[in-house]
Amino acid sequence: MIADGPPLGNDVFNFVITAYSKVGKMGQAVEMMKLPESRGLKPNVYTYAVIASGYSNGGEMEEARKILEEAKKKHVKLSPVLYHTLIRGYCKIEQFDEALKLLTEMKDYGVRSSFDDYDKLIQSLCLKALDWEAAEKLQEETKEND
């Protein structure tokens, strides 16, 4: 059916990938990500963010991290959304050190962190009462970034 119609752009593929990711069918989402390459297109940063979000929502942070690494190889400029997705996922499974590493990596790659990134980490650290010092340090960083 796809071969019979007009050429499809990334938007159409991203729509289908988003649907697969939302229902947790990550195998199909990844396969759909490969299909545009056979038509001379390459997945854009949004595509990687959607796939990473699907893995993250399912608690599959190792797979989400692999998607980030692949995106870094194929794109010079990454989206803050991609990093935010992984930060949120690591906080959800209480791997705060990994989330903090991503925040540092964002700076190294020139990706501007948002208030939401800091907020999620600060809330997670405070609610779990694990590391008040780290939470306070992050809060100071948000003041410096304003």
Coordinates of C-alpha atoms in Angstrom, one line a residue:
M1 CA 0.0 0.0 0.0
I2 CA 2.8 2.5 0.9
A3 CA 4.6 1.7 -2.4
D4 CA 1.4 2.6 -4.4
G5 CA 0.8 6.0 -3.0
P6 CA 2.7 9.4 -3.3
P7 CA 6.0 9.7 -1.5
L8 CA 5.6 10.0 2.2
G9 CA 7.5 12.5 4.3
N10 CA 8.8 12.2 7.9
D11 CA 5.6 13.7 9.3
V12 CA 3.6 10.7 8.2
F13 CA 6.1 8.2 9.5
N14 CA 6.4 10.1 12.8
F15 CA 2.6 10.0 13.2
V16 CA 2.6 6.2 13.0
I17 CA 5.7 5.9 15.2
T18 CA 4.0 8.1 17.8
A19 CA 1.0 5.9 17.8
Y20 CA 3.0 2.7 18.2
S21 CA 5.1 4.3 21.0
K22 CA 2.0 5.5 22.9
V23 CA 0.6 1.9 23.0
G24 CA 3.9 0.4 23.9
K25 CA 4.6 -1.4 20.7
M26 CA 8.2 -0.4 20.6
G27 CA 9.3 -3.1 18.1
Q28 CA 6.9 -1.8 15.5
A29 CA 7.9 1.8 16.3
V30 CA 11.6 1.0 15.7
E31 CA 10.8 -0.9 12.5
M32 CA 8.7 2.0 11.3
M33 CA 11.7 4.3 12.0
K34 CA 13.8 2.3 9.6
L35 CA 11.3 2.4 6.8
P36 CA 11.9 6.1 5.8
E37 CA 15.6 5.3 5.3
S38 CA 14.7 2.9 2.6
R39 CA 12.9 5.9 0.9
G40 CA 15.9 8.2 1.2
L41 CA 14.7 10.0 4.3
K42 CA 16.3 9.9 7.7
P43 CA 14.6 10.0 11.1
N44 CA 14.6 13.5 12.5
V45 CA 15.2 14.6 16.1
Y46 CA 11.5 14.4 16.8
T47 CA 11.4 10.7 15.7
Y48 CA 14.2 9.9 18.2
A49 CA 12.4 11.8 21.0
V50 CA 9.2 9.8 20.4
I51 CA 11.0 6.5 20.4
A52 CA 12.9 7.4 23.6
S53 CA 9.7 8.5 25.2
G54 CA 8.0 5.2 24.5
Y55 CA 10.9 3.3 26.0
S56 CA 11.1 5.7 28.9
N57 CA 7.4 5.3 29.7
G58 CA 7.8 1.6 29.7
G59 CA 10.8 1.8 32.1
E60 CA 13.2 0.6 29.5
M61 CA 15.8 3.3 30.1
E62 CA 18.7 1.3 28.6
E63 CA 16.9 1.2 25.3
A64 CA 15.9 4.9 25.6
R65 CA 19.6 5.7 26.2
K66 CA 20.6 3.7 23.1
I67 CA 18.2 5.9 21.1
L68 CA 19.8 9.0 22.5
E69 CA 23.3 7.7 21.5
E70 CA 22.0 6.9 18.0
A71 CA 20.5 10.4 17.7
K72 CA 23.8 12.0 18.8
K73 CA 25.6 10.1 16.0
K74 CA 23.2 11.2 13.3
H75 CA 22.3 14.8 14.3
V76 CA 24.5 17.7 15.2
K77 CA 21.8 19.6 17.1
L78 CA 19.6 17.7 19.6
S79 CA 16.3 18.7 21.1
P80 CA 15.9 19.5 24.8
V81 CA 12.8 17.3 24.6
L82 CA 14.9 14.2 24.0
Y83 CA 17.0 14.9 27.1
H84 CA 13.9 15.9 29.2
T85 CA 12.3 12.6 28.3
L86 CA 15.3 10.6 29.6
I87 CA 15.7 12.8 32.7
R88 CA 12.0 12.2 33.5
G89 CA 12.4 8.5 32.9
Y90 CA 15.5 8.2 35.1
C91 CA 13.7 10.1 37.9
K92 CA 10.7 7.8 37.6
I93 CA 12.8 4.8 38.3
E94 CA 14.9 6.7 40.9
Q95 CA 18.2 6.6 39.0
F96 CA 19.0 10.2 39.9
D97 CA 22.7 10.0 39.2
E98 CA 21.9 9.1 35.6
A99 CA 19.4 12.0 35.4
L100 CA 22.1 14.4 36.8
K101 CA 24.6 13.1 34.2
L102 CA 22.2 13.9 31.4
L103 CA 21.8 17.4 32.7
T104 CA 25.6 17.9 32.5
E105 CA 25.7 16.2 29.1
M106 CA 23.1 18.7 27.8
K107 CA 25.4 21.5 28.7
D108 CA 28.3 19.7 27.0
Y109 CA 26.3 19.3 23.8
G110 CA 25.1 22.9 23.8
V111 CA 21.5 21.9 24.5
R112 CA 19.8 24.4 26.7
S113 CA 18.2 22.9 29.8
S114 CA 14.8 24.2 30.8
F115 CA 13.3 25.0 34.1
D116 CA 11.3 21.8 33.8
D117 CA 14.5 19.7 33.7
Y118 CA 15.7 21.2 37.0
D119 CA 12.2 21.2 38.5
K120 CA 11.8 17.4 37.9
L121 CA 15.1 16.6 39.4
I122 CA 14.6 18.9 42.4
Q123 CA 11.2 17.5 43.1
S124 CA 12.4 13.9 42.7
L125 CA 15.4 14.5 45.0
C126 CA 13.3 16.2 47.7
L127 CA 10.3 13.9 47.6
K128 CA 12.6 10.9 48.1
A129 CA 14.6 12.8 50.7
L130 CA 17.7 11.3 49.2
D131 CA 19.9 14.3 48.6
W132 CA 18.9 17.7 49.9
E133 CA 22.3 19.1 49.0
A134 CA 22.0 18.1 45.4
A135 CA 18.5 19.5 45.2
E136 CA 19.6 22.9 46.7
K137 CA 22.6 23.0 44.3
L138 CA 20.2 22.5 41.3
Q139 CA 17.9 25.2 42.6
E140 CA 20.9 27.6 42.7
E141 CA 21.7 26.6 39.1
T142 CA 18.2 27.6 38.0
K143 CA 18.7 31.0 39.5
E144 CA 22.0 31.3 37.6
N145 CA 20.4 30.4 34.3
D146 CA 17.7 33.1 34.5

